Short mmCIF file of C-alpha atoms and ligand atoms in Angstrom, two decimals:
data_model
loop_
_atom_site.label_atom_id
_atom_site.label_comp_id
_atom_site.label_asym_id
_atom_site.label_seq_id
_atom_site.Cartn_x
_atom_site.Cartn_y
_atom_site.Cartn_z
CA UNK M 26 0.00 0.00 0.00
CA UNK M 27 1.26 2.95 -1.05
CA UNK M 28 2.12 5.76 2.11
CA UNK M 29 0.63 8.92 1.85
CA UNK M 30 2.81 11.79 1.45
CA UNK M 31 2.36 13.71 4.27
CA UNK M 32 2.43 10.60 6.64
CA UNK M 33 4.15 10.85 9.75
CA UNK M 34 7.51 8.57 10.29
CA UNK M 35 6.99 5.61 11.71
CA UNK M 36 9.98 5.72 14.03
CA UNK M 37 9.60 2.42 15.83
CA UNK M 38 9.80 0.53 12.43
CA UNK M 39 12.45 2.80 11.18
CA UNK M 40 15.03 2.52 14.69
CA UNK M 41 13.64 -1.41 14.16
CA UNK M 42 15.16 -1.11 10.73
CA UNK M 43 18.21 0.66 11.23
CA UNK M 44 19.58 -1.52 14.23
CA UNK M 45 19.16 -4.24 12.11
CA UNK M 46 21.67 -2.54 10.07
CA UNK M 47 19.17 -2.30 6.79
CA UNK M 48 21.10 0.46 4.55
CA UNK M 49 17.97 1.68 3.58
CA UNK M 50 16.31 2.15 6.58
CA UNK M 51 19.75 4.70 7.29
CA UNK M 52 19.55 6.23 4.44
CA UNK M 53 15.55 7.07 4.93
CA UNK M 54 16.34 7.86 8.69
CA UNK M 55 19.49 10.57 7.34
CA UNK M 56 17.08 11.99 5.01
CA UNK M 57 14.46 12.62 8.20
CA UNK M 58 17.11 14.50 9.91
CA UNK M 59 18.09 16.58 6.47
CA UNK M 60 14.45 17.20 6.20
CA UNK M 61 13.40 20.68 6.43
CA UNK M 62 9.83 19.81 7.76
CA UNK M 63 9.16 20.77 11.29
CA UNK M 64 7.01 17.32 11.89
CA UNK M 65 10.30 15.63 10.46
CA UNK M 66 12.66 17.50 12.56
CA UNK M 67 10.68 16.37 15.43
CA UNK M 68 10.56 13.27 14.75
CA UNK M 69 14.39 12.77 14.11
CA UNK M 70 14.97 14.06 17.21
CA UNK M 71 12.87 11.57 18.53
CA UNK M 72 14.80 9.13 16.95
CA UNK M 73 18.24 10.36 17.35
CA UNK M 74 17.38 10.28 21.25
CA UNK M 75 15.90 7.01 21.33
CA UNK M 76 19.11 5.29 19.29
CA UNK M 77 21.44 6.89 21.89
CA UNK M 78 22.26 4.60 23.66
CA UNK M 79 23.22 1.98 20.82
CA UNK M 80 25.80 5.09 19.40
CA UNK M 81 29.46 5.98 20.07
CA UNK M 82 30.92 2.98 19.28
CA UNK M 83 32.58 3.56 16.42
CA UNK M 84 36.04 5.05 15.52
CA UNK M 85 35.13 8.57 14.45
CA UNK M 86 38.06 9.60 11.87
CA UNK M 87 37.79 13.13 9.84
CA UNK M 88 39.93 13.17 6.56
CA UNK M 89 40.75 16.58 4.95
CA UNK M 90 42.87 17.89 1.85
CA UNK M 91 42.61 20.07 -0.85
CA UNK M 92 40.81 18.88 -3.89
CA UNK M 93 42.98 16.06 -6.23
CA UNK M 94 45.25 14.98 -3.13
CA UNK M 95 43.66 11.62 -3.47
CA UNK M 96 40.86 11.99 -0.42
CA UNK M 97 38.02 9.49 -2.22
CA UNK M 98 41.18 7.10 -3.66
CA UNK M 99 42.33 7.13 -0.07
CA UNK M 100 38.43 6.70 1.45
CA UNK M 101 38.12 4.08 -1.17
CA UNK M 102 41.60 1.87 -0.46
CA UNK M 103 41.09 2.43 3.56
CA UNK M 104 37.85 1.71 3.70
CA UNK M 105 38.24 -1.87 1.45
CA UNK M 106 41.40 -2.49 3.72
CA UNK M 107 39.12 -1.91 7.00
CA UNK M 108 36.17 -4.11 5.18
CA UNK M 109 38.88 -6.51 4.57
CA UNK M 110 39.62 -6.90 8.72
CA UNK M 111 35.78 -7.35 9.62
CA UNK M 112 35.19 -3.47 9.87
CA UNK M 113 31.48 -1.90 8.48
CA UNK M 114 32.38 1.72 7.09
CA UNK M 115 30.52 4.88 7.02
CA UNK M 116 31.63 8.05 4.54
CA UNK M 117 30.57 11.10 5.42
CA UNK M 118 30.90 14.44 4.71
CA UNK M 119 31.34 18.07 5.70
CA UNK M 120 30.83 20.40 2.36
CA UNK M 121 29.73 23.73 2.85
CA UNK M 122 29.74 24.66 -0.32
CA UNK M 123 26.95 22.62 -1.10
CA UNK M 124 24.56 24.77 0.05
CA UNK M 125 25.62 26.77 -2.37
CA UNK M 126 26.44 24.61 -5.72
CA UNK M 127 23.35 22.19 -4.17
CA UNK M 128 25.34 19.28 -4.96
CA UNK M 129 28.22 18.06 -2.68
CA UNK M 130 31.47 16.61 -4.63
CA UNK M 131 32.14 15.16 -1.42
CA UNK M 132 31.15 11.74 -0.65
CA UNK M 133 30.18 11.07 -4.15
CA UNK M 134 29.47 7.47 -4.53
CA UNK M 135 30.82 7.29 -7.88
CA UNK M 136 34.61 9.00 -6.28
CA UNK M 137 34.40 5.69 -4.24
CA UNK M 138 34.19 2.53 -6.52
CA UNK M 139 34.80 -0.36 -4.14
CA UNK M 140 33.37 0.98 -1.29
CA UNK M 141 30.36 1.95 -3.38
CA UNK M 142 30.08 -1.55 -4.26
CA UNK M 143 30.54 -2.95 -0.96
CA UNK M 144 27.39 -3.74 1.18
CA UNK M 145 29.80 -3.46 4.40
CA UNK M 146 29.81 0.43 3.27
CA UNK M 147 27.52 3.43 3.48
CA UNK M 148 28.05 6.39 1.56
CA UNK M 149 26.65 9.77 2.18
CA UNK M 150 26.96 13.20 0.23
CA UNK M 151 27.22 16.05 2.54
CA UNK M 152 24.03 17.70 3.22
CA UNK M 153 22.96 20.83 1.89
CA UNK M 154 21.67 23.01 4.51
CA UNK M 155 22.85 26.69 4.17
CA UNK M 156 25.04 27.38 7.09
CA UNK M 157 28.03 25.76 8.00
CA UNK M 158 26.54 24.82 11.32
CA UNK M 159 23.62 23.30 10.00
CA UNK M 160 25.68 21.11 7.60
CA UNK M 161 27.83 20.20 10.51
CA UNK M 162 24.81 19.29 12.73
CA UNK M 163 23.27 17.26 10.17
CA UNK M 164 26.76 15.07 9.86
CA UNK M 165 26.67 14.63 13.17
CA UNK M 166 23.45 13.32 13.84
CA UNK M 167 24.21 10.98 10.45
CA UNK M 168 26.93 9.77 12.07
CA UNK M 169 25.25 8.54 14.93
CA UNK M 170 22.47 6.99 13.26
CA UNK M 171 25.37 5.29 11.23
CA UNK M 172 26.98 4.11 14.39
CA UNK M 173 23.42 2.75 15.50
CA UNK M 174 22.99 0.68 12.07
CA UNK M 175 26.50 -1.06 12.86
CA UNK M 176 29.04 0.80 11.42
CA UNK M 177 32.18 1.05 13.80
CA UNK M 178 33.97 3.25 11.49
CA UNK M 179 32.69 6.31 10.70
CA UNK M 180 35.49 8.74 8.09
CA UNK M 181 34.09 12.18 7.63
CA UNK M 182 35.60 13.96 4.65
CA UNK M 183 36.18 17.74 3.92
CA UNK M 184 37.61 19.79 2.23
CA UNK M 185 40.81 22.34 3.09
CA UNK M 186 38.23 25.58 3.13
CA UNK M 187 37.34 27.61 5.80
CA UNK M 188 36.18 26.53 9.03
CA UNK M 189 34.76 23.51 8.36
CA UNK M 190 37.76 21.11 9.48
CA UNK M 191 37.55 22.50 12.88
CA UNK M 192 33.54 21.79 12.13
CA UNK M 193 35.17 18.01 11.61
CA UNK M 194 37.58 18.14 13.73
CA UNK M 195 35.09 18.36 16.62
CA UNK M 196 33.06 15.63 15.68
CA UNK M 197 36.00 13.30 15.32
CA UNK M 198 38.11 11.35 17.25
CA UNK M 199 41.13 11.22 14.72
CA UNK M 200 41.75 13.99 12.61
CA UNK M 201 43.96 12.93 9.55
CA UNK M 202 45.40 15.68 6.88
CA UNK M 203 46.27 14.58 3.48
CA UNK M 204 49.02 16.54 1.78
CA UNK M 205 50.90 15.83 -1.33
CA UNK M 206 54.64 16.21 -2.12
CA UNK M 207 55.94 19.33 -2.90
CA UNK M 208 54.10 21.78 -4.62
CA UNK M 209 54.44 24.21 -1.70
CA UNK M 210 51.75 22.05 0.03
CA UNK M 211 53.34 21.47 2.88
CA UNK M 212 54.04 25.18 3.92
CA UNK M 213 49.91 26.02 3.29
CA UNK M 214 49.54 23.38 5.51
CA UNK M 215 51.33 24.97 8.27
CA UNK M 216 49.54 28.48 7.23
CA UNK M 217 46.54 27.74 7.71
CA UNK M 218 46.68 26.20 11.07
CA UNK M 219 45.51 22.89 9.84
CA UNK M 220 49.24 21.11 11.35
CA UNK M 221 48.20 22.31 14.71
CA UNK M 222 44.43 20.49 13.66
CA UNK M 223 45.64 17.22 12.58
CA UNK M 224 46.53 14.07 14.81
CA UNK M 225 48.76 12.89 11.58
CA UNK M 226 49.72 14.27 8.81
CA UNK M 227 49.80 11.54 5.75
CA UNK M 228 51.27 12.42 2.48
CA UNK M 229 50.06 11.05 -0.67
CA UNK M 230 50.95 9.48 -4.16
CA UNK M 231 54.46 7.91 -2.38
CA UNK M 232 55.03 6.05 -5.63
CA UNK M 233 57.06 5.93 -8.90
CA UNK M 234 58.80 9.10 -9.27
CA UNK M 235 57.28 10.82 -6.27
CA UNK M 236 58.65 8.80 -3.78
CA UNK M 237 61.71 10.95 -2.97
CA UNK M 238 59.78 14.03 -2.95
CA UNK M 239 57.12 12.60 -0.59
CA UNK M 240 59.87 12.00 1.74
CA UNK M 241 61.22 15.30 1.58
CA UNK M 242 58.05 16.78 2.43
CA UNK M 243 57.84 13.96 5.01
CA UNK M 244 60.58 15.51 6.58
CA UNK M 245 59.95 18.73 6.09
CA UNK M 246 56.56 18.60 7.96
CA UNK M 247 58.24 16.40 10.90
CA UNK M 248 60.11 19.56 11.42
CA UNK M 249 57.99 21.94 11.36
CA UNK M 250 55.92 20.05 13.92
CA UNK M 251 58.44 19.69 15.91
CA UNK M 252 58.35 23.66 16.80
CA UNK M 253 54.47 23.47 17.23
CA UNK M 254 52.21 23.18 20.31
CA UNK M 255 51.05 19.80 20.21
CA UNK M 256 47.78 19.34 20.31
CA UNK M 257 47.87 16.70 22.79
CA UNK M 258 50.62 15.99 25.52
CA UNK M 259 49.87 12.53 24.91
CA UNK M 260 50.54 12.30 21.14
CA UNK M 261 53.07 13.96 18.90
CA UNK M 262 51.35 13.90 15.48
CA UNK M 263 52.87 11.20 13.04
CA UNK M 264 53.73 12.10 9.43
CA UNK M 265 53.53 9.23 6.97
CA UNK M 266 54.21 8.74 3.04
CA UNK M 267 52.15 6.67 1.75
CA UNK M 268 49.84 5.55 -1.63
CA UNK M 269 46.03 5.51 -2.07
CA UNK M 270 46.52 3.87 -5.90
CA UNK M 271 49.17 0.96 -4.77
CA UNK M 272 47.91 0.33 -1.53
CA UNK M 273 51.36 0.47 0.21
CA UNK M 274 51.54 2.83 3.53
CA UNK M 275 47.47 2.30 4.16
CA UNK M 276 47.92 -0.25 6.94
CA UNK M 277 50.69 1.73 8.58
CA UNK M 278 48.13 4.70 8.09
CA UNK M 279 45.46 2.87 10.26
CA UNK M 280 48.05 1.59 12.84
CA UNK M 281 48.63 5.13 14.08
CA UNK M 282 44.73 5.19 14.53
CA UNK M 283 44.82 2.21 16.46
CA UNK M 284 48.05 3.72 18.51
CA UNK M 285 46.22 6.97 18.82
CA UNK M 286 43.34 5.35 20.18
CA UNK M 287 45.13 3.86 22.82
CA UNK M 288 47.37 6.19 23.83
CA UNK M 289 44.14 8.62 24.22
CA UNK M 290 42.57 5.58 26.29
CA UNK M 291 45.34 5.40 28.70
CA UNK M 292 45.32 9.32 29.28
CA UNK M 293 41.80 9.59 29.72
CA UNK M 294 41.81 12.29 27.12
CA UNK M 295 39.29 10.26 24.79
CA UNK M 296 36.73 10.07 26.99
CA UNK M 297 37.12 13.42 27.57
CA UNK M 298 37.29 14.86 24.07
CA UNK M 299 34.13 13.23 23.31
CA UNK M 300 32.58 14.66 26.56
CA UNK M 301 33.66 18.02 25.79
CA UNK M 302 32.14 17.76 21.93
CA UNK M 303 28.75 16.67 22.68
CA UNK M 304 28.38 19.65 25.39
CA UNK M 305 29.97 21.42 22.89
CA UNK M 306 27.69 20.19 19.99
CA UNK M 307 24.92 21.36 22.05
CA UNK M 308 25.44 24.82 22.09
CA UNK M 309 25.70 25.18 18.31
CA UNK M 310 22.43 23.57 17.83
CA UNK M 311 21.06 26.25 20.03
CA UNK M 312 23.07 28.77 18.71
CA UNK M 313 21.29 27.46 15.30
CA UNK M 314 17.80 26.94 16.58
CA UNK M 315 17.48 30.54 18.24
CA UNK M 316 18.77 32.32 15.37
CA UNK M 317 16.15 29.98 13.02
CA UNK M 318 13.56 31.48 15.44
CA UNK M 319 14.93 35.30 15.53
CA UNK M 320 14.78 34.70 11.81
CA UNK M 321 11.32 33.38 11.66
CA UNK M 322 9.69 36.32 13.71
CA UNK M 323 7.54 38.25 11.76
CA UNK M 324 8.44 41.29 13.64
CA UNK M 325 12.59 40.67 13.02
CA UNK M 326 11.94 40.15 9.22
CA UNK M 327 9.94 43.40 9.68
CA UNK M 328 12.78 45.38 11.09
CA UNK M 329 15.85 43.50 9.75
CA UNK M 330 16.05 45.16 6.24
CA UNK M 331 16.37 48.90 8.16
CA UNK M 332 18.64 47.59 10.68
CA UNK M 333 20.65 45.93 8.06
CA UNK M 334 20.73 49.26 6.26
CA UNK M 335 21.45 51.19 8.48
CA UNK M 336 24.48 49.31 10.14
CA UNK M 337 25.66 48.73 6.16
CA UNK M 338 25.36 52.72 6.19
CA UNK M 339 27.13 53.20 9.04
CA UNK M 340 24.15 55.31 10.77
CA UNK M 341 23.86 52.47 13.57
CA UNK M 342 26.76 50.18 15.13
CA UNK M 343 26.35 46.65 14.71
CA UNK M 344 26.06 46.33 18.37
CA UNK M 345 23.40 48.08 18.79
CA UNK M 346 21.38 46.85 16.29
CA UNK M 347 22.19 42.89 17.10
CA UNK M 348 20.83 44.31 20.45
CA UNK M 349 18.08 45.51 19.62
CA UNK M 350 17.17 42.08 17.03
CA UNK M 351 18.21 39.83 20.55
CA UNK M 352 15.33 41.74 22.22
CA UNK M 353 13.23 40.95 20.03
CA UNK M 354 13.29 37.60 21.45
CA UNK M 355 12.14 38.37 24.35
P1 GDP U 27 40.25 14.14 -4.19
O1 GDP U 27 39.83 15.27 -5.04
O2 GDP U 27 41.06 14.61 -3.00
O3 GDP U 27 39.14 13.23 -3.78
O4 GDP U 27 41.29 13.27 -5.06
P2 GDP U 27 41.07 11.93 -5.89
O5 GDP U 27 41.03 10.75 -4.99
O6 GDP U 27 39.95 12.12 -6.84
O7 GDP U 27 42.45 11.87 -6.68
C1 GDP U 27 42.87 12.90 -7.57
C2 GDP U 27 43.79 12.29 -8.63
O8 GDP U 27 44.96 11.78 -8.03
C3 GDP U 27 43.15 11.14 -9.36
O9 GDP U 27 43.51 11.23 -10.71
C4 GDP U 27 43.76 9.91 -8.72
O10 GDP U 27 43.83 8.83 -9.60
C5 GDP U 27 45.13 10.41 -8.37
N1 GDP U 27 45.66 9.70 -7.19
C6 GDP U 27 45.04 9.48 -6.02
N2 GDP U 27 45.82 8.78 -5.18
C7 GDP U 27 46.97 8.55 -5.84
C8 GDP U 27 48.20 7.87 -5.51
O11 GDP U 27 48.38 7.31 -4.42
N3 GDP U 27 49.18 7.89 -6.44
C9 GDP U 27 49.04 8.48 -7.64
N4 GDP U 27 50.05 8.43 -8.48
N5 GDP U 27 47.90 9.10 -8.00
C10 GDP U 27 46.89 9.13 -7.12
#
């Protein structure tokens, strides 16, 4: 029988579903939680909260790197190496540029070939939800629903662009940078405060010809962590060579995972971090859900074009005026 359209979720067969590790019950229950609809978004919270306690379990890594350093040919040769040892893996990603563009490159099925194929994987475009935060939000929320269907690794791509690797970086328990050799890579890196991110830094396409220049940059990068703040007293970032097309380096790659994982263990630190990001995660949805609702006022979208104007004109500060919009709350 066909379900009407404007039918409410049925959550208890959908959480039946998903813990049963159906692929498309996942994929249905991420769509809930992408889904504009009020009745939805109540309803995936519902959901979310009831599938608590079966999420957490899995090891959370986020993967970042410019575009053509090899992220989905790494995602794809990590991910069949992980299937390979019994794992069930979950690509995710973080593109905030597909609010924009309304198509994420990231976590593109057809980027991942094996994994695609694999029914031990589950592959998920980033959502495209305006704000960073909202994209971020909606990741996270995937990710535990993945984590509820089974999965016990979840990678989270993005890409090298503005704040959104910090937006992974705080949903993850791992965060791995991808760099190639040479090409001035490695001193962006260090620019843009992604070293001081990353809990390794691997570098790519260590084959053929490249192999000596991936070990320079190797190098290179070892020392210029060496005069950075660690991120961690516990852990002194890693930098690997490696190669997503060959295959060599990738289970060296997820050793220092495994090593990271315990070392975080024995300090406590991972129980911590995680701690510290969900109280975190917290505020941003209600940094998110009060400015939805500021937004939504009739009597804000009344007065928001003058104030706008006026602070653009430089007649009003843009203190006052956010003031004046906060007490509008009220
Ligand atoms: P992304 O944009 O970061 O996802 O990068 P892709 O995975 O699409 O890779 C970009 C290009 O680099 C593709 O042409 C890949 O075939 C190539 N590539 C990826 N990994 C390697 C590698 O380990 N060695 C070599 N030689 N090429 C690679």
């Amino acid at each position: 029988m066909p379900v009407p359209r404007n039918a409410a979720p049925d959550i208890d067969a959908l959480k039946r579903d998903l813990l049963a590790g159906h692929r498309a019950a996942l994929a249905r229950a991420i769509t809930l939680i992408e889904s504009r609809r009020s009745d939805h978004q109540a309803a995936a919270r519902e959901l979310v909260q009831t599938l608590l306690p079966n999420t957490g379990k899995a090891i959370r890594i986020g993967i970042t790197g410019s575009p053509g350093v090899g992220k989905s040919t790494t995602i794809d040769a990590l991910g069949m190496f992980l299937i390979g040892g019994g794992h069930k893996v979950a690509v995710l990603a973080v593109d905030p540029s597909s609010a924009r563009t309304g198509g994420s490159i990231l976590g593109d099925k057809t980027r991942m070939a094996q994994l695609a194929a694999s029914e031990h994987a589950y592959i998920r475009p980033s959502p495209s939800s305006g704000t960073l935060g909202g994209v971020a939000a909606k990741t996270r929320e995937a990710m535990l629903l993945c984590e509820a269907a089974g999965f016990d690794v979840v990678l989270v791509e993005t890409v090298g662009i503005g704040q959104s690797e910090t937006a992974v970086s705080d949903m993850t328990d791992f965060f791995l940078a991808l760099m190639l050799p040479g090409a001035g890579d490695e001193l962006q890196g260090i620019k843009k405060g992604l070293v001081e991110l990353a809990d390794m830094i691997a570098i790519n396409k260590a084959d053929g010809d490249n192999i000596k220049r991936a070990n320079h940059a190797a190098a290179d990068y070892r020392s210029a962590l060496h005069i950075l703040k660690p991120r961690s007293e516990h852990w002194h970032p890693p930098v690997l060579t490696y190669s997503a097309m060959t295959g060599k380096g990738i289970p060296e790659l997820w050793q220092k995972v495994l090593d990271h994982r315990t070392a975080m263990n024995a300090s406590g630190e991972f129980a911590s971090r995680r701690r510290e990001q969900q109280v975190k995660w917290m505020w941003s949805m209600l940094e998110q859900r009060l400015l939805a609702r500021l937004r939504a006022e009739p009597s804000v979208r009344a007065r928001v074009k003058k104030l706008e104007a006026e602070v653009a004109d430089g007649r009003l500060t843009p203190a006052v005026a956010a003031e004046r919009l906060a007490d509008m709350l009220r």
